[in-house]
Short mmCIF file of N, CA and C in Angstrom, two decimals:
data_model
loop_
_atom_site.label_atom_id
_atom_site.label_comp_id
_atom_site.label_asym_id
_atom_site.label_seq_id
_atom_site.Cartn_x
_atom_site.Cartn_y
_atom_site.Cartn_z
N MET A 21 14.46 101.50 234.16
CA MET A 21 15.22 100.80 233.15
C MET A 21 14.69 101.10 231.75
N LYS A 22 13.38 101.11 231.59
CA LYS A 22 12.79 101.38 230.29
C LYS A 22 13.08 102.81 229.84
N GLN A 23 13.11 103.72 230.81
CA GLN A 23 13.38 105.12 230.46
C GLN A 23 14.80 105.28 229.93
N ALA A 24 15.77 104.60 230.51
CA ALA A 24 17.15 104.66 230.05
C ALA A 24 17.27 104.09 228.63
N GLU A 25 16.55 103.01 228.36
CA GLU A 25 16.57 102.43 227.02
C GLU A 25 15.95 103.38 226.00
N THR A 26 14.88 104.05 226.40
CA THR A 26 14.23 105.01 225.51
C THR A 26 15.17 106.17 225.18
N VAL A 27 15.85 106.68 226.20
CA VAL A 27 16.80 107.77 225.99
C VAL A 27 17.93 107.31 225.09
N LYS A 28 18.43 106.11 225.29
CA LYS A 28 19.52 105.58 224.47
C LYS A 28 19.09 105.43 223.01
N LYS A 29 17.86 104.96 222.78
CA LYS A 29 17.35 104.82 221.42
C LYS A 29 17.23 106.19 220.75
N LEU A 30 16.69 107.17 221.51
CA LEU A 30 16.57 108.52 220.96
C LEU A 30 17.94 109.11 220.64
N TRP A 31 18.90 108.90 221.53
CA TRP A 31 20.25 109.42 221.29
C TRP A 31 20.85 108.79 220.04
N ASN A 32 20.74 107.47 219.92
CA ASN A 32 21.28 106.79 218.74
C ASN A 32 20.62 107.27 217.46
N ARG A 33 19.36 107.62 217.55
CA ARG A 33 18.64 108.05 216.36
C ARG A 33 18.94 109.50 215.97
N TRP A 34 19.12 110.38 216.96
CA TRP A 34 19.24 111.82 216.71
C TRP A 34 20.61 112.41 217.04
N LYS A 35 21.60 111.60 217.36
CA LYS A 35 22.89 112.14 217.82
C LYS A 35 23.58 113.00 216.76
N TYR A 36 23.50 112.62 215.50
CA TYR A 36 24.17 113.41 214.46
C TYR A 36 23.48 114.76 214.25
N ALA A 37 22.17 114.75 214.32
CA ALA A 37 21.45 116.02 214.18
C ALA A 37 21.79 116.96 215.34
N VAL A 38 21.87 116.42 216.54
CA VAL A 38 22.22 117.23 217.71
C VAL A 38 23.65 117.75 217.59
N LEU A 39 24.58 116.91 217.13
CA LEU A 39 25.97 117.35 216.98
C LEU A 39 26.11 118.43 215.91
N VAL A 40 25.39 118.29 214.79
CA VAL A 40 25.45 119.30 213.74
C VAL A 40 24.86 120.62 214.24
N ALA A 41 23.74 120.55 214.97
CA ALA A 41 23.14 121.76 215.53
C ALA A 41 24.09 122.42 216.53
N ALA A 42 24.75 121.62 217.36
CA ALA A 42 25.70 122.17 218.33
C ALA A 42 26.89 122.82 217.62
N ALA A 43 27.35 122.21 216.54
CA ALA A 43 28.45 122.80 215.78
C ALA A 43 28.03 124.12 215.15
N GLY A 44 26.79 124.17 214.65
CA GLY A 44 26.28 125.42 214.07
C GLY A 44 26.23 126.53 215.10
N VAL A 45 25.75 126.22 216.29
CA VAL A 45 25.70 127.21 217.36
C VAL A 45 27.11 127.66 217.73
N ALA A 46 28.04 126.70 217.79
CA ALA A 46 29.43 127.06 218.13
C ALA A 46 30.02 127.98 217.07
N LEU A 47 29.75 127.72 215.79
CA LEU A 47 30.27 128.58 214.73
C LEU A 47 29.66 129.98 214.80
N LEU A 48 28.40 130.06 215.16
CA LEU A 48 27.77 131.38 215.28
C LEU A 48 28.35 132.19 216.43
N LEU A 49 28.78 131.51 217.46
CA LEU A 49 29.32 132.21 218.63
C LEU A 49 30.78 132.62 218.49
N LEU A 50 31.48 132.06 217.51
CA LEU A 50 32.88 132.42 217.31
C LEU A 50 32.98 133.85 216.79
N PRO A 51 34.01 134.59 217.22
CA PRO A 51 34.18 135.95 216.70
C PRO A 51 34.53 135.90 215.22
N SER A 52 34.05 136.89 214.51
CA SER A 52 34.26 136.89 213.06
C SER A 52 35.42 137.77 212.64
N GLY A 53 36.21 138.24 213.54
CA GLY A 53 37.36 139.08 213.17
C GLY A 53 36.91 140.48 212.84
N ASN A 54 37.72 141.16 212.02
CA ASN A 54 37.41 142.52 211.61
C ASN A 54 36.38 142.48 210.50
N LYS A 55 35.14 142.71 210.83
CA LYS A 55 34.05 142.58 209.87
C LYS A 55 33.57 143.95 209.45
N LYS A 56 34.47 144.74 208.91
CA LYS A 56 34.10 146.08 208.48
C LYS A 56 33.60 146.02 207.06
N SER A 57 32.26 145.97 206.92
CA SER A 57 31.69 145.92 205.58
C SER A 57 31.02 147.24 205.25
N ALA A 58 31.17 148.20 206.11
CA ALA A 58 30.59 149.52 205.84
C ALA A 58 31.72 150.54 205.80
N ASP A 59 31.62 151.42 204.86
CA ASP A 59 32.63 152.45 204.66
C ASP A 59 31.99 153.78 205.02
N THR A 60 32.52 154.45 206.03
CA THR A 60 31.95 155.72 206.43
C THR A 60 32.47 156.81 205.51
N VAL A 61 31.55 157.61 205.04
CA VAL A 61 31.89 158.69 204.13
C VAL A 61 32.51 159.82 204.94
N PRO A 62 33.52 160.52 204.41
CA PRO A 62 34.17 161.60 205.16
C PRO A 62 33.17 162.67 205.63
N GLU A 63 33.51 163.29 206.76
CA GLU A 63 32.62 164.28 207.39
C GLU A 63 32.27 165.43 206.46
N GLU A 64 33.21 165.84 205.61
CA GLU A 64 32.92 166.95 204.68
C GLU A 64 31.78 166.57 203.75
N HIS A 65 31.77 165.32 203.30
CA HIS A 65 30.71 164.85 202.40
C HIS A 65 29.37 164.81 203.13
N VAL A 66 29.38 164.42 204.40
CA VAL A 66 28.16 164.41 205.20
C VAL A 66 27.58 165.82 205.27
N GLN A 67 28.44 166.82 205.51
CA GLN A 67 27.98 168.19 205.57
C GLN A 67 27.41 168.64 204.22
N ASP A 68 28.04 168.18 203.13
CA ASP A 68 27.53 168.52 201.80
C ASP A 68 26.14 167.93 201.60
N VAL A 69 25.95 166.69 202.01
CA VAL A 69 24.64 166.04 201.87
C VAL A 69 23.59 166.75 202.72
N VAL A 70 23.95 167.11 203.94
CA VAL A 70 23.01 167.82 204.82
C VAL A 70 22.67 169.19 204.24
N GLN A 71 23.66 169.92 203.76
CA GLN A 71 23.40 171.24 203.18
C GLN A 71 22.54 171.14 201.92
N GLU A 72 22.79 170.14 201.11
CA GLU A 72 21.97 169.95 199.90
C GLU A 72 20.53 169.61 200.29
N THR A 73 20.38 168.76 201.29
CA THR A 73 19.04 168.41 201.77
C THR A 73 18.33 169.65 202.32
N GLN A 74 19.06 170.45 203.11
CA GLN A 74 18.48 171.69 203.65
C GLN A 74 18.01 172.61 202.54
N ALA A 75 18.85 172.80 201.53
CA ALA A 75 18.50 173.71 200.42
C ALA A 75 17.25 173.21 199.69
N ASN A 76 17.19 171.91 199.40
CA ASN A 76 16.02 171.36 198.72
C ASN A 76 14.76 171.48 199.58
N MET A 77 14.91 171.24 200.88
CA MET A 77 13.76 171.34 201.77
C MET A 77 13.29 172.78 201.90
N GLU A 78 14.23 173.73 201.98
CA GLU A 78 13.85 175.15 202.07
C GLU A 78 13.02 175.55 200.86
N LYS A 79 13.44 175.11 199.66
CA LYS A 79 12.69 175.44 198.44
C LYS A 79 11.26 174.93 198.51
N ILE A 80 11.11 173.68 198.94
CA ILE A 80 9.78 173.08 198.93
C ILE A 80 8.93 173.59 200.09
N LEU A 81 9.53 173.83 201.25
CA LEU A 81 8.74 174.29 202.40
C LEU A 81 8.20 175.70 202.20
N THR A 82 8.91 176.54 201.44
CA THR A 82 8.40 177.90 201.19
C THR A 82 7.15 177.88 200.32
N LYS A 83 6.87 176.76 199.68
CA LYS A 83 5.67 176.63 198.85
C LYS A 83 4.41 176.38 199.69
N ILE A 84 4.57 176.04 200.96
CA ILE A 84 3.41 175.81 201.83
C ILE A 84 2.72 177.14 202.07
N ASP A 85 1.40 177.14 201.97
CA ASP A 85 0.60 178.35 202.11
C ASP A 85 0.82 179.00 203.48
N GLY A 86 1.20 180.28 203.48
CA GLY A 86 1.34 181.05 204.70
C GLY A 86 2.73 181.02 205.32
N VAL A 87 3.66 180.27 204.75
CA VAL A 87 5.00 180.14 205.35
C VAL A 87 5.81 181.42 205.18
N GLY A 88 5.85 181.96 203.99
CA GLY A 88 6.66 183.15 203.74
C GLY A 88 8.13 182.79 203.66
N GLU A 89 8.98 183.75 204.09
CA GLU A 89 10.42 183.51 204.09
C GLU A 89 10.75 182.43 205.11
N LEU A 90 11.67 181.54 204.75
CA LEU A 90 11.95 180.39 205.61
C LEU A 90 13.44 180.09 205.63
N HIS A 91 13.94 179.73 206.80
CA HIS A 91 15.32 179.27 206.98
C HIS A 91 15.26 177.96 207.74
N LEU A 92 16.07 177.00 207.33
CA LEU A 92 16.04 175.65 207.92
C LEU A 92 17.44 175.25 208.33
N MET A 93 17.54 174.61 209.48
CA MET A 93 18.81 174.04 209.92
C MET A 93 18.56 172.60 210.35
N LEU A 94 19.31 171.68 209.76
CA LEU A 94 19.24 170.27 210.12
C LEU A 94 20.55 169.87 210.78
N THR A 95 20.47 169.04 211.80
CA THR A 95 21.68 168.49 212.40
C THR A 95 21.67 166.99 212.17
N ALA A 96 22.81 166.46 211.73
CA ALA A 96 22.93 165.03 211.42
C ALA A 96 23.40 164.27 212.65
N ASP A 97 22.77 163.13 212.87
CA ASP A 97 23.16 162.26 213.98
C ASP A 97 24.22 161.26 213.52
N THR A 98 24.02 160.70 212.34
CA THR A 98 25.00 159.78 211.78
C THR A 98 25.29 160.19 210.35
N GLY A 99 26.46 159.81 209.89
CA GLY A 99 26.84 160.15 208.53
C GLY A 99 26.33 159.14 207.52
N THR A 100 26.67 159.38 206.29
CA THR A 100 26.31 158.47 205.21
C THR A 100 27.23 157.25 205.27
N GLU A 101 26.67 156.06 205.10
CA GLU A 101 27.47 154.85 205.09
C GLU A 101 27.22 154.07 203.81
N ARG A 102 28.29 153.49 203.28
CA ARG A 102 28.17 152.63 202.11
C ARG A 102 28.47 151.21 202.55
N SER A 103 27.64 150.26 202.13
CA SER A 103 27.92 148.85 202.38
C SER A 103 28.71 148.33 201.19
N LEU A 104 29.84 147.70 201.49
CA LEU A 104 30.73 147.22 200.43
C LEU A 104 30.62 145.71 200.30
N ALA A 105 30.73 145.22 199.07
CA ALA A 105 30.69 143.78 198.81
C ALA A 105 31.94 143.15 199.41
N GLN A 106 31.76 142.02 200.07
CA GLN A 106 32.86 141.31 200.72
C GLN A 106 33.00 139.91 200.14
N ASP A 107 34.22 139.48 199.93
CA ASP A 107 34.53 138.11 199.53
C ASP A 107 35.07 137.43 200.78
N THR A 108 34.31 136.47 201.30
CA THR A 108 34.67 135.84 202.56
C THR A 108 35.13 134.41 202.32
N ASP A 109 36.25 134.05 202.92
CA ASP A 109 36.78 132.69 202.83
C ASP A 109 36.71 132.09 204.23
N LEU A 110 36.00 130.97 204.33
CA LEU A 110 35.81 130.30 205.61
C LEU A 110 36.56 128.98 205.56
N SER A 111 37.42 128.73 206.55
CA SER A 111 38.14 127.46 206.60
C SER A 111 38.18 126.97 208.03
N TYR A 112 38.11 125.65 208.15
CA TYR A 112 38.20 125.03 209.46
C TYR A 112 38.90 123.69 209.32
N SER A 113 39.43 123.20 210.42
CA SER A 113 40.09 121.90 210.41
C SER A 113 39.47 121.03 211.49
N GLY A 114 39.58 119.76 211.30
CA GLY A 114 38.98 118.82 212.24
C GLY A 114 37.64 118.33 211.72
N ASP A 115 36.89 117.72 212.59
CA ASP A 115 35.58 117.16 212.26
C ASP A 115 34.59 118.28 211.97
N THR A 116 33.73 118.10 210.97
CA THR A 116 32.75 119.14 210.64
C THR A 116 31.76 119.36 211.78
N ALA A 117 31.50 118.35 212.57
CA ALA A 117 30.58 118.50 213.69
C ALA A 117 31.21 119.29 214.83
N ALA A 118 32.52 119.17 214.98
CA ALA A 118 33.22 119.90 216.05
C ALA A 118 34.59 120.32 215.55
N PRO A 119 34.67 121.42 214.78
CA PRO A 119 35.97 121.84 214.24
C PRO A 119 36.94 122.23 215.34
N THR A 120 38.22 121.95 215.10
CA THR A 120 39.24 122.29 216.08
C THR A 120 39.83 123.67 215.84
N ASP A 121 39.82 124.12 214.59
CA ASP A 121 40.35 125.44 214.26
C ASP A 121 39.42 126.08 213.24
N TYR A 122 39.22 127.37 213.38
CA TYR A 122 38.26 128.08 212.54
C TYR A 122 38.86 129.41 212.15
N GLN A 123 38.83 129.73 210.83
CA GLN A 123 39.35 131.01 210.35
C GLN A 123 38.40 131.59 209.32
N ARG A 124 38.23 132.90 209.37
CA ARG A 124 37.42 133.61 208.38
C ARG A 124 38.23 134.79 207.90
N LYS A 125 38.37 134.89 206.57
CA LYS A 125 39.08 136.01 205.97
C LYS A 125 38.12 136.72 205.03
N SER A 126 38.08 138.03 205.12
CA SER A 126 37.22 138.83 204.25
C SER A 126 38.04 139.87 203.53
N GLU A 127 37.71 140.06 202.25
CA GLU A 127 38.35 141.10 201.45
C GLU A 127 37.26 141.88 200.74
N THR A 128 37.47 143.17 200.61
CA THR A 128 36.54 144.00 199.88
C THR A 128 36.67 143.72 198.39
N VAL A 129 35.54 143.54 197.72
CA VAL A 129 35.54 143.25 196.28
C VAL A 129 35.78 144.54 195.52
N LEU A 130 36.75 144.51 194.60
CA LEU A 130 37.08 145.67 193.78
C LEU A 130 36.67 145.42 192.34
N ALA A 131 36.25 146.46 191.66
CA ALA A 131 35.87 146.34 190.24
C ALA A 131 36.37 147.57 189.50
N GLY A 132 36.44 147.44 188.20
CA GLY A 132 36.89 148.55 187.37
C GLY A 132 38.16 148.18 186.64
N LYS A 133 38.67 149.16 185.94
CA LYS A 133 39.91 148.96 185.19
C LYS A 133 41.06 148.73 186.16
N SER A 134 42.09 148.08 185.70
CA SER A 134 43.21 147.70 186.57
C SER A 134 43.85 148.91 187.26
N GLY A 135 43.87 150.05 186.61
CA GLY A 135 44.50 151.22 187.20
C GLY A 135 43.59 151.96 188.17
N ALA A 136 42.28 151.85 187.98
CA ALA A 136 41.35 152.62 188.81
C ALA A 136 40.26 151.72 189.38
N GLN A 137 40.67 150.76 190.19
CA GLN A 137 39.70 149.87 190.81
C GLN A 137 39.07 150.54 192.02
N GLU A 138 37.78 150.35 192.15
CA GLU A 138 37.04 150.90 193.27
C GLU A 138 36.23 149.80 193.93
N PRO A 139 35.91 149.94 195.22
CA PRO A 139 35.10 148.93 195.88
C PRO A 139 33.69 148.86 195.29
N VAL A 140 33.12 147.65 195.29
CA VAL A 140 31.75 147.46 194.82
C VAL A 140 30.80 147.82 195.96
N VAL A 141 29.95 148.80 195.72
CA VAL A 141 29.00 149.27 196.73
C VAL A 141 27.70 148.50 196.56
N THR A 142 27.25 147.84 197.64
CA THR A 142 26.00 147.08 197.57
C THR A 142 24.82 147.87 198.13
N GLY A 143 25.09 148.95 198.83
CA GLY A 143 24.01 149.78 199.36
C GLY A 143 24.56 151.04 200.00
N THR A 144 23.71 152.05 200.09
CA THR A 144 24.10 153.31 200.72
C THR A 144 23.02 153.69 201.71
N ARG A 145 23.44 154.07 202.90
CA ARG A 145 22.50 154.52 203.92
C ARG A 145 22.70 156.00 204.14
N CYS A 146 21.63 156.75 203.96
CA CYS A 146 21.68 158.21 204.10
C CYS A 146 21.84 158.58 205.57
N PRO A 147 22.25 159.82 205.83
CA PRO A 147 22.41 160.23 207.22
C PRO A 147 21.06 160.25 207.95
N THR A 148 21.12 160.00 209.24
CA THR A 148 19.93 160.18 210.06
C THR A 148 20.08 161.52 210.76
N PHE A 149 18.97 162.18 210.96
CA PHE A 149 19.00 163.52 211.51
C PHE A 149 18.69 163.51 213.00
N ARG A 150 19.32 164.45 213.71
CA ARG A 150 19.13 164.60 215.14
C ARG A 150 17.99 165.56 215.43
N GLY A 151 17.91 166.63 214.65
CA GLY A 151 16.87 167.62 214.89
C GLY A 151 16.79 168.63 213.77
N ALA A 152 15.71 169.42 213.81
CA ALA A 152 15.50 170.45 212.79
C ALA A 152 14.96 171.71 213.44
N LEU A 153 15.46 172.84 212.97
CA LEU A 153 14.96 174.14 213.39
C LEU A 153 14.49 174.87 212.13
N VAL A 154 13.24 175.31 212.17
CA VAL A 154 12.66 176.05 211.06
C VAL A 154 12.28 177.43 211.57
N VAL A 155 12.81 178.45 210.92
CA VAL A 155 12.48 179.84 211.25
C VAL A 155 11.76 180.40 210.03
N CYS A 156 10.48 180.78 210.23
CA CYS A 156 9.72 181.30 209.09
C CYS A 156 8.77 182.41 209.53
N GLN A 157 8.34 183.23 208.57
CA GLN A 157 7.46 184.36 208.85
C GLN A 157 6.09 183.90 209.32
N GLY A 158 5.57 182.82 208.78
CA GLY A 158 4.22 182.39 209.09
C GLY A 158 4.08 181.54 210.33
N ALA A 159 5.13 181.38 211.12
CA ALA A 159 5.09 180.50 212.28
C ALA A 159 4.18 181.00 213.40
N GLY A 160 3.68 182.23 213.28
CA GLY A 160 2.74 182.72 214.28
C GLY A 160 1.39 182.03 214.17
N ASP A 161 1.10 181.42 213.03
CA ASP A 161 -0.15 180.71 212.80
C ASP A 161 0.06 179.23 213.14
N ALA A 162 -0.80 178.68 214.00
CA ALA A 162 -0.68 177.29 214.44
C ALA A 162 -0.81 176.31 213.27
N GLN A 163 -1.67 176.62 212.30
CA GLN A 163 -1.83 175.72 211.15
C GLN A 163 -0.56 175.67 210.30
N VAL A 164 0.11 176.80 210.16
CA VAL A 164 1.36 176.83 209.41
C VAL A 164 2.42 176.03 210.15
N ARG A 165 2.53 176.23 211.47
CA ARG A 165 3.50 175.47 212.27
C ARG A 165 3.25 173.97 212.14
N LEU A 166 1.98 173.57 212.21
CA LEU A 166 1.64 172.15 212.09
C LEU A 166 2.00 171.61 210.71
N ALA A 167 1.68 172.36 209.67
CA ALA A 167 1.99 171.91 208.30
C ALA A 167 3.49 171.79 208.08
N VAL A 168 4.25 172.77 208.58
CA VAL A 168 5.71 172.74 208.43
C VAL A 168 6.29 171.58 209.22
N THR A 169 5.82 171.38 210.44
CA THR A 169 6.31 170.27 211.28
C THR A 169 6.02 168.94 210.60
N ALA A 170 4.82 168.76 210.07
CA ALA A 170 4.47 167.51 209.40
C ALA A 170 5.32 167.29 208.15
N ALA A 171 5.58 168.36 207.40
CA ALA A 171 6.39 168.24 206.19
C ALA A 171 7.84 167.88 206.53
N VAL A 172 8.41 168.53 207.52
CA VAL A 172 9.79 168.23 207.93
C VAL A 172 9.87 166.80 208.45
N ALA A 173 8.89 166.38 209.23
CA ALA A 173 8.87 165.01 209.76
C ALA A 173 8.81 164.00 208.62
N ALA A 174 7.99 164.28 207.61
CA ALA A 174 7.86 163.36 206.49
C ALA A 174 9.16 163.27 205.67
N LEU A 175 9.86 164.37 205.53
CA LEU A 175 11.07 164.39 204.71
C LEU A 175 12.31 163.87 205.42
N THR A 176 12.35 163.99 206.75
CA THR A 176 13.56 163.61 207.49
C THR A 176 13.40 162.38 208.36
N GLY A 177 12.18 161.98 208.65
CA GLY A 177 11.97 160.86 209.56
C GLY A 177 12.04 161.26 211.02
N LEU A 178 12.16 162.53 211.29
CA LEU A 178 12.22 163.01 212.67
C LEU A 178 10.82 163.02 213.29
N GLY A 179 10.75 162.82 214.59
CA GLY A 179 9.50 162.97 215.31
C GLY A 179 9.24 164.44 215.55
N SER A 180 7.99 164.78 215.80
CA SER A 180 7.64 166.19 215.99
C SER A 180 8.31 166.79 217.22
N ASP A 181 8.73 165.94 218.17
CA ASP A 181 9.43 166.46 219.35
C ASP A 181 10.85 166.92 219.03
N ARG A 182 11.36 166.60 217.86
CA ARG A 182 12.70 167.02 217.45
C ARG A 182 12.69 168.10 216.38
N ILE A 183 11.51 168.65 216.13
CA ILE A 183 11.36 169.71 215.13
C ILE A 183 10.82 170.94 215.83
N THR A 184 11.50 172.06 215.68
CA THR A 184 11.05 173.33 216.27
C THR A 184 10.78 174.31 215.15
N VAL A 185 9.58 174.89 215.18
CA VAL A 185 9.20 175.89 214.18
C VAL A 185 8.93 177.18 214.94
N VAL A 186 9.69 178.24 214.61
CA VAL A 186 9.55 179.52 215.28
C VAL A 186 9.39 180.63 214.26
N LYS A 187 8.78 181.74 214.73
CA LYS A 187 8.56 182.89 213.88
C LYS A 187 9.82 183.73 213.79
N CYS A 188 10.13 184.21 212.59
CA CYS A 188 11.30 185.07 212.44
C CYS A 188 10.91 186.53 212.70
N GLN A 189 11.90 187.35 212.97
CA GLN A 189 11.69 188.76 213.30
C GLN A 189 11.25 189.54 212.09
#
């Protein structure tokens, strides 16, 4: 009997906090609709970024002692993505602790002159690379291979298992 009274007292004291927490969990579990806040850059632009990165890396890698002539090929795993600012409108009906209907609407925020409005970009994520192939004259030397592998890993974020350095003819 005392245990039931204790539980009843606790419930009376904390019931609103429990209901608010349950409503929060319910809102988190509801689907958010089409939540596309990232804009994928066209494939041609991804290739341009990869080629520009390759050219810059080739210039710098040829400066490593013993490398000689060098050719580099990078393969991209994912393209460049831009995160766009979103204006979200959240509405629900019914009790705040247990809403009966829930709607979320999102629109991309546009800025600029009335004729040339563009989306507001909040961040850009560069492409991630799948692998790298380096063909260079100095690859016959283990120290050169190690230096080139370490440099490519530092510049691309690739692990050494995804970088191949071979000697050219």
